[in-house]
Amino acid sequence: MPILSISYVNYRNIQDSTINLSSREVYFVGENGQGKSNLLESIYYSAYGSSFRTRADGEVVKKGFKDFSIKTLYKMENGSTENISIFYENDKKRIDKNGKWIKDRKELINTVPCILFCHDDLEFAVGEPERRRFFIDQCLSMYDLIYIDTNRNYKKILKSRNISLKEKNYEMLDIFDIQLVQNGIEIIKKRRDAIFQFNQIFGKLYEKITGIDGIFISYEPSWKSEETSNIVPTKEKVFEILNSKREIDKTIMTTMSGPHRDRIKFLRNGKDFISTASTGQRRLIAILLRIGQAIFYSNVTGKKPVLLMDDVLLELDPEKRQAVTQLLPEYDQLFCTFLPGEPYSRYMKEGTKVFEIEEGRWNERK
């Protein structure tokens, strides 16, 4: 669903105006701190109703103001034009799609499916286990509304169970465990299946760029069958695990097993790859995970995503930059940010729009 334009009022340092984005490739060029990432953020914000840089919507408001709004026009497959408007007033956010109030952000899913490449993606390779789980959950949430609900339910139940443990309200544990098991097993099934499909993509991408073969993603559920972690455990097995750990849970006052404790690792020849990988190899893993995410999304849905690339090519040598750009999958639209000195002209195609960004204002290069 290509984006045609975005109109801004009091959004970060961006000028109050409308930017025409009607091109398959759009480049934002400028020094750091001028507003390139703010423009990318606004696209992501329109797609998902939230920022990738902050959880506090008030931080998006331009300094000296209290409210902001953005209106995004995008084209449907049938050629018709639709819009998403986001208003932040009196510390409250409202999202409208074609004039209809959206009460749950999941209603935006698949409207403008964006995949973001940014510096923080390195956490998927070297960060805490939570960040790797987040990545897989994000891949699933881009198209599976049932998974979104299941994951939300699991987290809600987990929170209630942990409160009961802290308050020593143990009589509620059996009830919570039934709900936890039901939702948790569904999460394990879908994570396992997604990672299996992802492995058909990721290792080949890494080998094409580096020549290093055999890299794959290992999924180790916290609840697992005795035979192997590749088999989804039965409800009976999970209840057995929860019961065996209940006294530990009571002592520590938190739930020590479940999908919130799952492990996801990058292995080669059965050994952890990240611990011996160079900084460049780790950064490359992060970028290829996003490329893999785009391919995975297209394989599952038959649709092409919108790609947002925020200075991610800077940290690769020229040879790998060229290789990565050649590996990009089919996309509906591509937005990239560059510093003025970068050789971005090498990646341009016929019709690429280039905007020079300075102090939140843009000037289209002709």
PDB file of N, CA and C in Angstrom, residues 29-125:
ATOM      1  N   VAL A  29      17.912  12.902   2.727  1.00  0.00           N
ATOM      2  CA  VAL A  29      19.349  13.152   2.840  1.00  0.00           C
ATOM      3  C   VAL A  29      19.570  14.384   3.715  1.00  0.00           C
ATOM      4  N   GLY A  30      20.443  14.253   4.709  1.00  0.00           N
ATOM      5  CA  GLY A  30      20.739  15.396   5.568  1.00  0.00           C
ATOM      6  C   GLY A  30      21.662  15.018   6.695  1.00  0.00           C
ATOM      7  N   GLU A  31      22.192  16.022   7.359  1.00  0.00           N
ATOM      8  CA  GLU A  31      23.062  15.787   8.512  1.00  0.00           C
ATOM      9  C   GLU A  31      22.235  15.216   9.663  1.00  0.00           C
ATOM     10  N   ASN A  32      22.929  14.694  10.662  1.00  0.00           N
ATOM     11  CA  ASN A  32      22.246  14.163  11.837  1.00  0.00           C
ATOM     12  C   ASN A  32      21.490  15.270  12.564  1.00  0.00           C
ATOM     13  N   GLY A  33      20.328  14.916  13.114  1.00  0.00           N
ATOM     14  CA  GLY A  33      19.556  15.861  13.907  1.00  0.00           C
ATOM     15  C   GLY A  33      18.702  16.828  13.111  1.00  0.00           C
ATOM     16  N   GLN A  34      18.577  16.619  11.807  1.00  0.00           N
ATOM     17  CA  GLN A  34      17.822  17.552  10.976  1.00  0.00           C
ATOM     18  C   GLN A  34      16.368  17.127  10.751  1.00  0.00           C
ATOM     19  N   GLY A  35      16.054  15.856  11.037  1.00  0.00           N
ATOM     20  CA  GLY A  35      14.669  15.414  10.904  1.00  0.00           C
ATOM     21  C   GLY A  35      14.449  14.208  10.014  1.00  0.00           C
ATOM     22  N   LYS A  36      15.525  13.598   9.510  1.00  0.00           N
ATOM     23  CA  LYS A  36      15.364  12.435   8.635  1.00  0.00           C
ATOM     24  C   LYS A  36      14.628  11.302   9.355  1.00  0.00           C
ATOM     25  N   SER A  37      15.111  10.961  10.547  1.00  0.00           N
ATOM     26  CA  SER A  37      14.496   9.869  11.306  1.00  0.00           C
ATOM     27  C   SER A  37      13.087  10.228  11.762  1.00  0.00           C
ATOM     28  N   ASN A  38      12.841  11.522  11.988  1.00  0.00           N
ATOM     29  CA  ASN A  38      11.491  11.948  12.361  1.00  0.00           C
ATOM     30  C   ASN A  38      10.496  11.651  11.243  1.00  0.00           C
ATOM     31  N   LEU A  39      10.938  11.840  10.000  1.00  0.00           N
ATOM     32  CA  LEU A  39      10.070  11.540   8.868  1.00  0.00           C
ATOM     33  C   LEU A  39       9.789  10.044   8.765  1.00  0.00           C
ATOM     34  N   LEU A  40      10.830   9.227   8.953  1.00  0.00           N
ATOM     35  CA  LEU A  40      10.618   7.780   8.951  1.00  0.00           C
ATOM     36  C   LEU A  40       9.690   7.370  10.090  1.00  0.00           C
ATOM     37  N   GLU A  41       9.911   7.970  11.254  1.00  0.00           N
ATOM     38  CA  GLU A  41       9.076   7.659  12.412  1.00  0.00           C
ATOM     39  C   GLU A  41       7.607   7.955  12.128  1.00  0.00           C
ATOM     40  N   SER A  42       7.339   9.046  11.433  1.00  0.00           N
ATOM     41  CA  SER A  42       5.945   9.411  11.147  1.00  0.00           C
ATOM     42  C   SER A  42       5.277   8.380  10.242  1.00  0.00           C
ATOM     43  N   ILE A  43       6.041   7.785   9.333  1.00  0.00           N
ATOM     44  CA  ILE A  43       5.498   6.734   8.471  1.00  0.00           C
ATOM     45  C   ILE A  43       5.157   5.505   9.308  1.00  0.00           C
ATOM     46  N   TYR A  44       6.077   5.122  10.166  1.00  0.00           N
ATOM     47  CA  TYR A  44       5.858   3.980  11.063  1.00  0.00           C
ATOM     48  C   TYR A  44       4.673   4.252  11.989  1.00  0.00           C
ATOM     49  N   TYR A  45       4.604   5.475  12.494  1.00  0.00           N
ATOM     50  CA  TYR A  45       3.522   5.882  13.392  1.00  0.00           C
ATOM     51  C   TYR A  45       2.174   5.735  12.688  1.00  0.00           C
ATOM     52  N   SER A  46       2.124   6.121  11.432  1.00  0.00           N
ATOM     53  CA  SER A  46       0.886   5.999  10.668  1.00  0.00           C
ATOM     54  C   SER A  46       0.503   4.539  10.456  1.00  0.00           C
ATOM     55  N   ALA A  47       1.509   3.682  10.286  1.00  0.00           N
ATOM     56  CA  ALA A  47       1.254   2.271  10.001  1.00  0.00           C
ATOM     57  C   ALA A  47       0.786   1.497  11.223  1.00  0.00           C
ATOM     58  N   TYR A  48       1.335   1.851  12.401  1.00  0.00           N
ATOM     59  CA  TYR A  48       1.066   1.044  13.592  1.00  0.00           C
ATOM     60  C   TYR A  48       0.465   1.827  14.765  1.00  0.00           C
ATOM     61  N   GLY A  49       0.314   3.135  14.610  1.00  0.00           N
ATOM     62  CA  GLY A  49      -0.299   3.919  15.670  1.00  0.00           C
ATOM     63  C   GLY A  49       0.595   4.148  16.864  1.00  0.00           C
ATOM     64  N   SER A  50       1.890   3.890  16.712  1.00  0.00           N
ATOM     65  CA  SER A  50       2.844   4.121  17.800  1.00  0.00           C
ATOM     66  C   SER A  50       4.226   4.377  17.217  1.00  0.00           C
ATOM     67  N   SER A  51       5.093   4.959  18.032  1.00  0.00           N
ATOM     68  CA  SER A  51       6.449   5.281  17.601  1.00  0.00           C
ATOM     69  C   SER A  51       7.379   4.108  17.860  1.00  0.00           C
ATOM     70  N   PHE A  52       8.448   3.992  17.083  1.00  0.00           N
ATOM     71  CA  PHE A  52       9.482   2.997  17.373  1.00  0.00           C
ATOM     72  C   PHE A  52      10.582   3.582  18.246  1.00  0.00           C
ATOM     73  N   ARG A  53      10.435   4.868  18.627  1.00  0.00           N
ATOM     74  CA  ARG A  53      11.491   5.531  19.398  1.00  0.00           C
ATOM     75  C   ARG A  53      11.084   5.864  20.828  1.00  0.00           C
ATOM     76  N   THR A  54       9.786   5.893  21.108  1.00  0.00           N
ATOM     77  CA  THR A  54       9.307   6.216  22.448  1.00  0.00           C
ATOM     78  C   THR A  54       7.926   5.621  22.662  1.00  0.00           C
ATOM     79  N   ARG A  55       7.629   5.316  23.902  1.00  0.00           N
ATOM     80  CA  ARG A  55       6.289   4.846  24.244  1.00  0.00           C
ATOM     81  C   ARG A  55       5.393   5.996  24.688  1.00  0.00           C
ATOM     82  N   ALA A  56       5.989   7.150  24.923  1.00  0.00           N
ATOM     83  CA  ALA A  56       5.238   8.317  25.391  1.00  0.00           C
ATOM     84  C   ALA A  56       4.866   9.182  24.200  1.00  0.00           C
ATOM     85  N   ASP A  57       3.596   9.188  23.829  1.00  0.00           N
ATOM     86  CA  ASP A  57       3.156   9.953  22.658  1.00  0.00           C
ATOM     87  C   ASP A  57       3.433  11.441  22.812  1.00  0.00           C
ATOM     88  N   GLY A  58       3.421  11.925  24.059  1.00  0.00           N
ATOM     89  CA  GLY A  58       3.664  13.349  24.288  1.00  0.00           C
ATOM     90  C   GLY A  58       5.042  13.800  23.858  1.00  0.00           C
ATOM     91  N   GLU A  59       5.995  12.862  23.773  1.00  0.00           N
ATOM     92  CA  GLU A  59       7.354  13.215  23.366  1.00  0.00           C
ATOM     93  C   GLU A  59       7.449  13.532  21.875  1.00  0.00           C
ATOM     94  N   VAL A  60       6.416  13.176  21.133  1.00  0.00           N
ATOM     95  CA  VAL A  60       6.403  13.420  19.694  1.00  0.00           C
ATOM     96  C   VAL A  60       5.994  14.860  19.370  1.00  0.00           C
ATOM     97  N   VAL A  61       5.352  15.521  20.317  1.00  0.00           N
ATOM     98  CA  VAL A  61       4.861  16.879  20.079  1.00  0.00           C
ATOM     99  C   VAL A  61       6.024  17.851  19.936  1.00  0.00           C
ATOM    100  N   LYS A  62       5.907  18.751  18.970  1.00  0.00           N
ATOM    101  CA  LYS A  62       6.922  19.781  18.749  1.00  0.00           C
ATOM    102  C   LYS A  62       7.104  20.624  20.010  1.00  0.00           C
ATOM    103  N   LYS A  63       8.331  21.000  20.302  1.00  0.00           N
ATOM    104  CA  LYS A  63       8.623  21.795  21.496  1.00  0.00           C
ATOM    105  C   LYS A  63       7.829  23.106  21.477  1.00  0.00           C
ATOM    106  N   GLY A  64       7.238  23.405  22.639  1.00  0.00           N
ATOM    107  CA  GLY A  64       6.456  24.628  22.758  1.00  0.00           C
ATOM    108  C   GLY A  64       4.979  24.437  22.481  1.00  0.00           C
ATOM    109  N   PHE A  65       4.587  23.192  22.108  1.00  0.00           N
ATOM    110  CA  PHE A  65       3.185  22.896  21.815  1.00  0.00           C
ATOM    111  C   PHE A  65       2.715  21.722  22.671  1.00  0.00           C
ATOM    112  N   LYS A  66       1.415  21.508  22.698  1.00  0.00           N
ATOM    113  CA  LYS A  66       0.830  20.441  23.518  1.00  0.00           C
ATOM    114  C   LYS A  66       0.184  19.335  22.685  1.00  0.00           C
ATOM    115  N   ASP A  67      -0.162  19.653  21.445  1.00  0.00           N
ATOM    116  CA  ASP A  67      -0.881  18.700  20.603  1.00  0.00           C
ATOM    117  C   ASP A  67      -0.160  18.511  19.270  1.00  0.00           C
ATOM    118  N   PHE A  68      -0.461  17.393  18.588  1.00  0.00           N
ATOM    119  CA  PHE A  68       0.050  17.202  17.232  1.00  0.00           C
ATOM    120  C   PHE A  68      -0.947  16.371  16.430  1.00  0.00           C
ATOM    121  N   SER A  69      -0.774  16.399  15.122  1.00  0.00           N
ATOM    122  CA  SER A  69      -1.568  15.529  14.252  1.00  0.00           C
ATOM    123  C   SER A  69      -0.776  15.216  12.994  1.00  0.00           C
ATOM    124  N   ILE A  70      -1.038  14.044  12.442  1.00  0.00           N
ATOM    125  CA  ILE A  70      -0.496  13.684  11.130  1.00  0.00           C
ATOM    126  C   ILE A  70      -1.610  12.992  10.341  1.00  0.00           C
ATOM    127  N   LYS A  71      -1.642  13.259   9.054  1.00  0.00           N
ATOM    128  CA  LYS A  71      -2.630  12.621   8.176  1.00  0.00           C
ATOM    129  C   LYS A  71      -1.890  12.004   7.003  1.00  0.00           C
ATOM    130  N   THR A  72      -2.083  10.712   6.815  1.00  0.00           N
ATOM    131  CA  THR A  72      -1.370   9.969   5.778  1.00  0.00           C
ATOM    132  C   THR A  72      -2.334   9.468   4.718  1.00  0.00           C
ATOM    133  N   LEU A  73      -2.031   9.779   3.473  1.00  0.00           N
ATOM    134  CA  LEU A  73      -2.804   9.259   2.342  1.00  0.00           C
ATOM    135  C   LEU A  73      -2.029   8.105   1.717  1.00  0.00           C
ATOM    136  N   TYR A  74      -2.715   7.011   1.422  1.00  0.00           N
ATOM    137  CA  TYR A  74      -2.058   5.858   0.797  1.00  0.00           C
ATOM    138  C   TYR A  74      -2.982   5.257  -0.254  1.00  0.00           C
ATOM    139  N   LYS A  75      -2.391   4.538  -1.182  1.00  0.00           N
ATOM    140  CA  LYS A  75      -3.150   3.976  -2.306  1.00  0.00           C
ATOM    141  C   LYS A  75      -3.424   2.501  -2.074  1.00  0.00           C
ATOM    142  N   MET A  76      -4.657   2.103  -2.305  1.00  0.00           N
ATOM    143  CA  MET A  76      -5.051   0.708  -2.213  1.00  0.00           C
ATOM    144  C   MET A  76      -4.695  -0.034  -3.501  1.00  0.00           C
ATOM    145  N   GLU A  77      -4.762  -1.365  -3.450  1.00  0.00           N
ATOM    146  CA  GLU A  77      -4.427  -2.177  -4.613  1.00  0.00           C
ATOM    147  C   GLU A  77      -5.361  -1.896  -5.793  1.00  0.00           C
ATOM    148  N   ASN A  78      -6.594  -1.504  -5.476  1.00  0.00           N
ATOM    149  CA  ASN A  78      -7.551  -1.214  -6.547  1.00  0.00           C
ATOM    150  C   ASN A  78      -7.420   0.203  -7.095  1.00  0.00           C
ATOM    151  N   GLY A  79      -6.433   0.950  -6.577  1.00  0.00           N
ATOM    152  CA  GLY A  79      -6.183   2.297  -7.064  1.00  0.00           C
ATOM    153  C   GLY A  79      -6.875   3.392  -6.293  1.00  0.00           C
ATOM    154  N   SER A  80      -7.769   3.034  -5.371  1.00  0.00           N
ATOM    155  CA  SER A  80      -8.465   4.044  -4.576  1.00  0.00           C
ATOM    156  C   SER A  80      -7.535   4.601  -3.495  1.00  0.00           C
ATOM    157  N   THR A  81      -7.867   5.784  -2.986  1.00  0.00           N
ATOM    158  CA  THR A  81      -7.059   6.448  -1.972  1.00  0.00           C
ATOM    159  C   THR A  81      -7.778   6.405  -0.625  1.00  0.00           C
ATOM    160  N   GLU A  82      -7.051   6.026   0.412  1.00  0.00           N
ATOM    161  CA  GLU A  82      -7.587   6.015   1.767  1.00  0.00           C
ATOM    162  C   GLU A  82      -6.654   6.808   2.663  1.00  0.00           C
ATOM    163  N   ASN A  83      -7.068   7.017   3.925  1.00  0.00           N
ATOM    164  CA  ASN A  83      -6.241   7.840   4.811  1.00  0.00           C
ATOM    165  C   ASN A  83      -6.293   7.356   6.246  1.00  0.00           C
ATOM    166  N   ILE A  84      -5.218   7.642   6.936  1.00  0.00           N
ATOM    167  CA  ILE A  84      -5.119   7.407   8.385  1.00  0.00           C
ATOM    168  C   ILE A  84      -4.756   8.740   9.032  1.00  0.00           C
ATOM    169  N   SER A  85      -5.505   9.131  10.042  1.00  0.00           N
ATOM    170  CA  SER A  85      -5.229  10.371  10.764  1.00  0.00           C
ATOM    171  C   SER A  85      -4.991  10.055  12.230  1.00  0.00           C
ATOM    172  N   ILE A  86      -3.957  10.652  12.793  1.00  0.00           N
ATOM    173  CA  ILE A  86      -3.648  10.474  14.213  1.00  0.00           C
ATOM    174  C   ILE A  86      -3.635  11.839  14.875  1.00  0.00           C
ATOM    175  N   PHE A  87      -4.422  11.968  15.936  1.00  0.00           N
ATOM    176  CA  PHE A  87      -4.521  13.223  16.679  1.00  0.00           C
ATOM    177  C   PHE A  87      -4.097  12.977  18.126  1.00  0.00           C
ATOM    178  N   TYR A  88      -3.298  13.895  18.641  1.00  0.00           N
ATOM    179  CA  TYR A  88      -2.923  13.837  20.052  1.00  0.00           C
ATOM    180  C   TYR A  88      -3.319  15.162  20.681  1.00  0.00           C
ATOM    181  N   GLU A  89      -4.342  15.109  21.536  1.00  0.00           N
ATOM    182  CA  GLU A  89      -4.873  16.311  22.172  1.00  0.00           C
ATOM    183  C   GLU A  89      -5.209  16.008  23.624  1.00  0.00           C
ATOM    184  N   ASN A  90      -4.873  16.939  24.503  1.00  0.00           N
ATOM    185  CA  ASN A  90      -5.187  16.785  25.927  1.00  0.00           C
ATOM    186  C   ASN A  90      -4.675  15.458  26.489  1.00  0.00           C
ATOM    187  N   ASP A  91      -3.442  15.116  26.089  1.00  0.00           N
ATOM    188  CA  ASP A  91      -2.763  13.896  26.552  1.00  0.00           C
ATOM    189  C   ASP A  91      -3.458  12.606  26.120  1.00  0.00           C
ATOM    190  N   LYS A  92      -4.282  12.672  25.082  1.00  0.00           N
ATOM    191  CA  LYS A  92      -4.955  11.487  24.584  1.00  0.00           C
ATOM    192  C   LYS A  92      -4.748  11.363  23.081  1.00  0.00           C
ATOM    193  N   LYS A  93      -4.659  10.112  22.632  1.00  0.00           N
ATOM    194  CA  LYS A  93      -4.437   9.843  21.211  1.00  0.00           C
ATOM    195  C   LYS A  93      -5.701   9.262  20.585  1.00  0.00           C
ATOM    196  N   ARG A  94      -5.989   9.721  19.382  1.00  0.00           N
ATOM    197  CA  ARG A  94      -7.117   9.183  18.620  1.00  0.00           C
ATOM    198  C   ARG A  94      -6.618   8.841  17.222  1.00  0.00           C
ATOM    199  N   ILE A  95      -7.009   7.664  16.741  1.00  0.00           N
ATOM    200  CA  ILE A  95      -6.624   7.217  15.403  1.00  0.00           C
ATOM    201  C   ILE A  95      -7.885   7.010  14.579  1.00  0.00           C
ATOM    202  N   ASP A  96      -7.930   7.642  13.428  1.00  0.00           N
ATOM    203  CA  ASP A  96      -9.059   7.484  12.505  1.00  0.00           C
ATOM    204  C   ASP A  96      -8.572   6.857  11.207  1.00  0.00           C
ATOM    205  N   LYS A  97      -9.347   5.935  10.666  1.00  0.00           N
ATOM    206  CA  LYS A  97      -9.076   5.362   9.355  1.00  0.00           C
ATOM    207  C   LYS A  97     -10.272   5.672   8.470  1.00  0.00           C
ATOM    208  N   ASN A  98     -10.038   6.513   7.470  1.00  0.00           N
ATOM    209  CA  ASN A  98     -11.126   6.976   6.600  1.00  0.00           C
ATOM    210  C   ASN A  98     -12.281   7.572   7.398  1.00  0.00           C
ATOM    211  N   GLY A  99     -11.916   8.325   8.439  1.00  0.00           N
ATOM    212  CA  GLY A  99     -12.910   9.017   9.244  1.00  0.00           C
ATOM    213  C   GLY A  99     -13.550   8.174  10.322  1.00  0.00           C
ATOM    214  N   LYS A 100     -13.198   6.881  10.413  1.00  0.00           N
ATOM    215  CA  LYS A 100     -13.769   5.994  11.423  1.00  0.00           C
ATOM    216  C   LYS A 100     -12.769   5.784  12.545  1.00  0.00           C
ATOM    217  N   TRP A 101     -13.224   5.988  13.765  1.00  0.00           N
ATOM    218  CA  TRP A 101     -12.353   5.873  14.937  1.00  0.00           C
ATOM    219  C   TRP A 101     -11.886   4.428  15.112  1.00  0.00           C
ATOM    220  N   ILE A 102     -10.568   4.247  15.235  1.00  0.00           N
ATOM    221  CA  ILE A 102      -9.990   2.935  15.495  1.00  0.00           C
ATOM    222  C   ILE A 102      -9.711   2.820  16.994  1.00  0.00           C
ATOM    223  N   LYS A 103     -10.354   1.873  17.645  1.00  0.00           N
ATOM    224  CA  LYS A 103     -10.224   1.721  19.097  1.00  0.00           C
ATOM    225  C   LYS A 103      -9.061   0.811  19.495  1.00  0.00           C
ATOM    226  N   ASP A 104      -8.643  -0.047  18.581  1.00  0.00           N
ATOM    227  CA  ASP A 104      -7.547  -0.976  18.862  1.00  0.00           C
ATOM    228  C   ASP A 104      -6.545  -0.883  17.721  1.00  0.00           C
ATOM    229  N   ARG A 105      -5.274  -0.679  18.045  1.00  0.00           N
ATOM    230  CA  ARG A 105      -4.258  -0.507  17.005  1.00  0.00           C
ATOM    231  C   ARG A 105      -4.124  -1.727  16.100  1.00  0.00           C
ATOM    232  N   LYS A 106      -4.574  -2.891  16.556  1.00  0.00           N
ATOM    233  CA  LYS A 106      -4.460  -4.080  15.702  1.00  0.00           C
ATOM    234  C   LYS A 106      -5.327  -3.958  14.449  1.00  0.00           C
ATOM    235  N   GLU A 107      -6.294  -3.026  14.483  1.00  0.00           N
ATOM    236  CA  GLU A 107      -7.123  -2.797  13.309  1.00  0.00           C
ATOM    237  C   GLU A 107      -6.329  -2.171  12.160  1.00  0.00           C
ATOM    238  N   LEU A 108      -5.129  -1.657  12.463  1.00  0.00           N
ATOM    239  CA  LEU A 108      -4.271  -1.082  11.423  1.00  0.00           C
ATOM    240  C   LEU A 108      -3.429  -2.131  10.707  1.00  0.00           C
ATOM    241  N   ILE A 109      -3.350  -3.337  11.314  1.00  0.00           N
ATOM    242  CA  ILE A 109      -2.497  -4.374  10.753  1.00  0.00           C
ATOM    243  C   ILE A 109      -2.862  -4.625   9.292  1.00  0.00           C
ATOM    244  N   ASN A 110      -1.840  -4.710   8.471  1.00  0.00           N
ATOM    245  CA  ASN A 110      -1.963  -4.959   7.029  1.00  0.00           C
ATOM    246  C   ASN A 110      -2.443  -3.747   6.244  1.00  0.00           C
ATOM    247  N   THR A 111      -2.662  -2.605   6.910  1.00  0.00           N
ATOM    248  CA  THR A 111      -3.039  -1.401   6.160  1.00  0.00           C
ATOM    249  C   THR A 111      -1.832  -0.885   5.388  1.00  0.00           C
ATOM    250  N   VAL A 112      -0.776  -0.543   6.111  1.00  0.00           N
ATOM    251  CA  VAL A 112       0.496  -0.175   5.481  1.00  0.00           C
ATOM    252  C   VAL A 112       1.578  -0.978   6.202  1.00  0.00           C
ATOM    253  N   PRO A 113       1.788  -2.239   5.815  1.00  0.00           N
ATOM    254  CA  PRO A 113       2.738  -3.096   6.533  1.00  0.00           C
ATOM    255  C   PRO A 113       4.178  -2.618   6.368  1.00  0.00           C
ATOM    256  N   CYS A 114       4.732  -2.042   7.414  1.00  0.00           N
ATOM    257  CA  CYS A 114       6.093  -1.481   7.371  1.00  0.00           C
ATOM    258  C   CYS A 114       7.081  -2.393   8.093  1.00  0.00           C
ATOM    259  N   ILE A 115       8.266  -2.491   7.532  1.00  0.00           N
ATOM    260  CA  ILE A 115       9.374  -3.179   8.194  1.00  0.00           C
ATOM    261  C   ILE A 115      10.498  -2.172   8.357  1.00  0.00           C
ATOM    262  N   LEU A 116      10.873  -1.964   9.614  1.00  0.00           N
ATOM    263  CA  LEU A 116      11.852  -0.943   9.974  1.00  0.00           C
ATOM    264  C   LEU A 116      13.238  -1.538  10.173  1.00  0.00           C
ATOM    265  N   PHE A 117      14.237  -0.953   9.521  1.00  0.00           N
ATOM    266  CA  PHE A 117      15.649  -1.281   9.733  1.00  0.00           C
ATOM    267  C   PHE A 117      16.256  -0.113  10.516  1.00  0.00           C
ATOM    268  N   CYS A 118      16.777  -0.366  11.714  1.00  0.00           N
ATOM    269  CA  CYS A 118      17.380   0.726  12.474  1.00  0.00           C
ATOM    270  C   CYS A 118      18.521   0.206  13.354  1.00  0.00           C
ATOM    271  N   HIS A 119      19.260   1.115  13.986  1.00  0.00           N
ATOM    272  CA  HIS A 119      20.430   0.750  14.791  1.00  0.00           C
ATOM    273  C   HIS A 119      20.068  -0.192  15.933  1.00  0.00           C
ATOM    274  N   ASP A 120      18.895  -0.005  16.524  1.00  0.00           N
ATOM    275  CA  ASP A 120      18.510  -0.817  17.675  1.00  0.00           C
ATOM    276  C   ASP A 120      18.292  -2.278  17.325  1.00  0.00           C
ATOM    277  N   ASP A 121      18.215  -2.591  16.029  1.00  0.00           N
ATOM    278  CA  ASP A 121      18.027  -3.993  15.621  1.00  0.00           C
ATOM    279  C   ASP A 121      19.183  -4.871  16.074  1.00  0.00           C
ATOM    280  N   LEU A 122      20.325  -4.275  16.362  1.00  0.00           N
ATOM    281  CA  LEU A 122      21.472  -5.054  16.838  1.00  0.00           C
ATOM    282  C   LEU A 122      21.109  -5.843  18.096  1.00  0.00           C
ATOM    283  N   GLU A 123      20.143  -5.333  18.860  1.00  0.00           N
ATOM    284  CA  GLU A 123      19.717  -6.027  20.074  1.00  0.00           C
ATOM    285  C   GLU A 123      19.131  -7.398  19.770  1.00  0.00           C
ATOM    286  N   PHE A 124      18.595  -7.590  18.558  1.00  0.00           N
ATOM    287  CA  PHE A 124      18.056  -8.899  18.198  1.00  0.00           C
ATOM    288  C   PHE A 124      19.171  -9.940  18.133  1.00  0.00           C
ATOM    289  N   ALA A 125      20.390  -9.478  17.858  1.00  0.00           N
ATOM    290  CA  ALA A 125      21.526 -10.405  17.793  1.00  0.00           C
ATOM    291  C   ALA A 125      22.229 -10.537  19.141  1.00  0.00           C
TER     292      ALA A 125
END
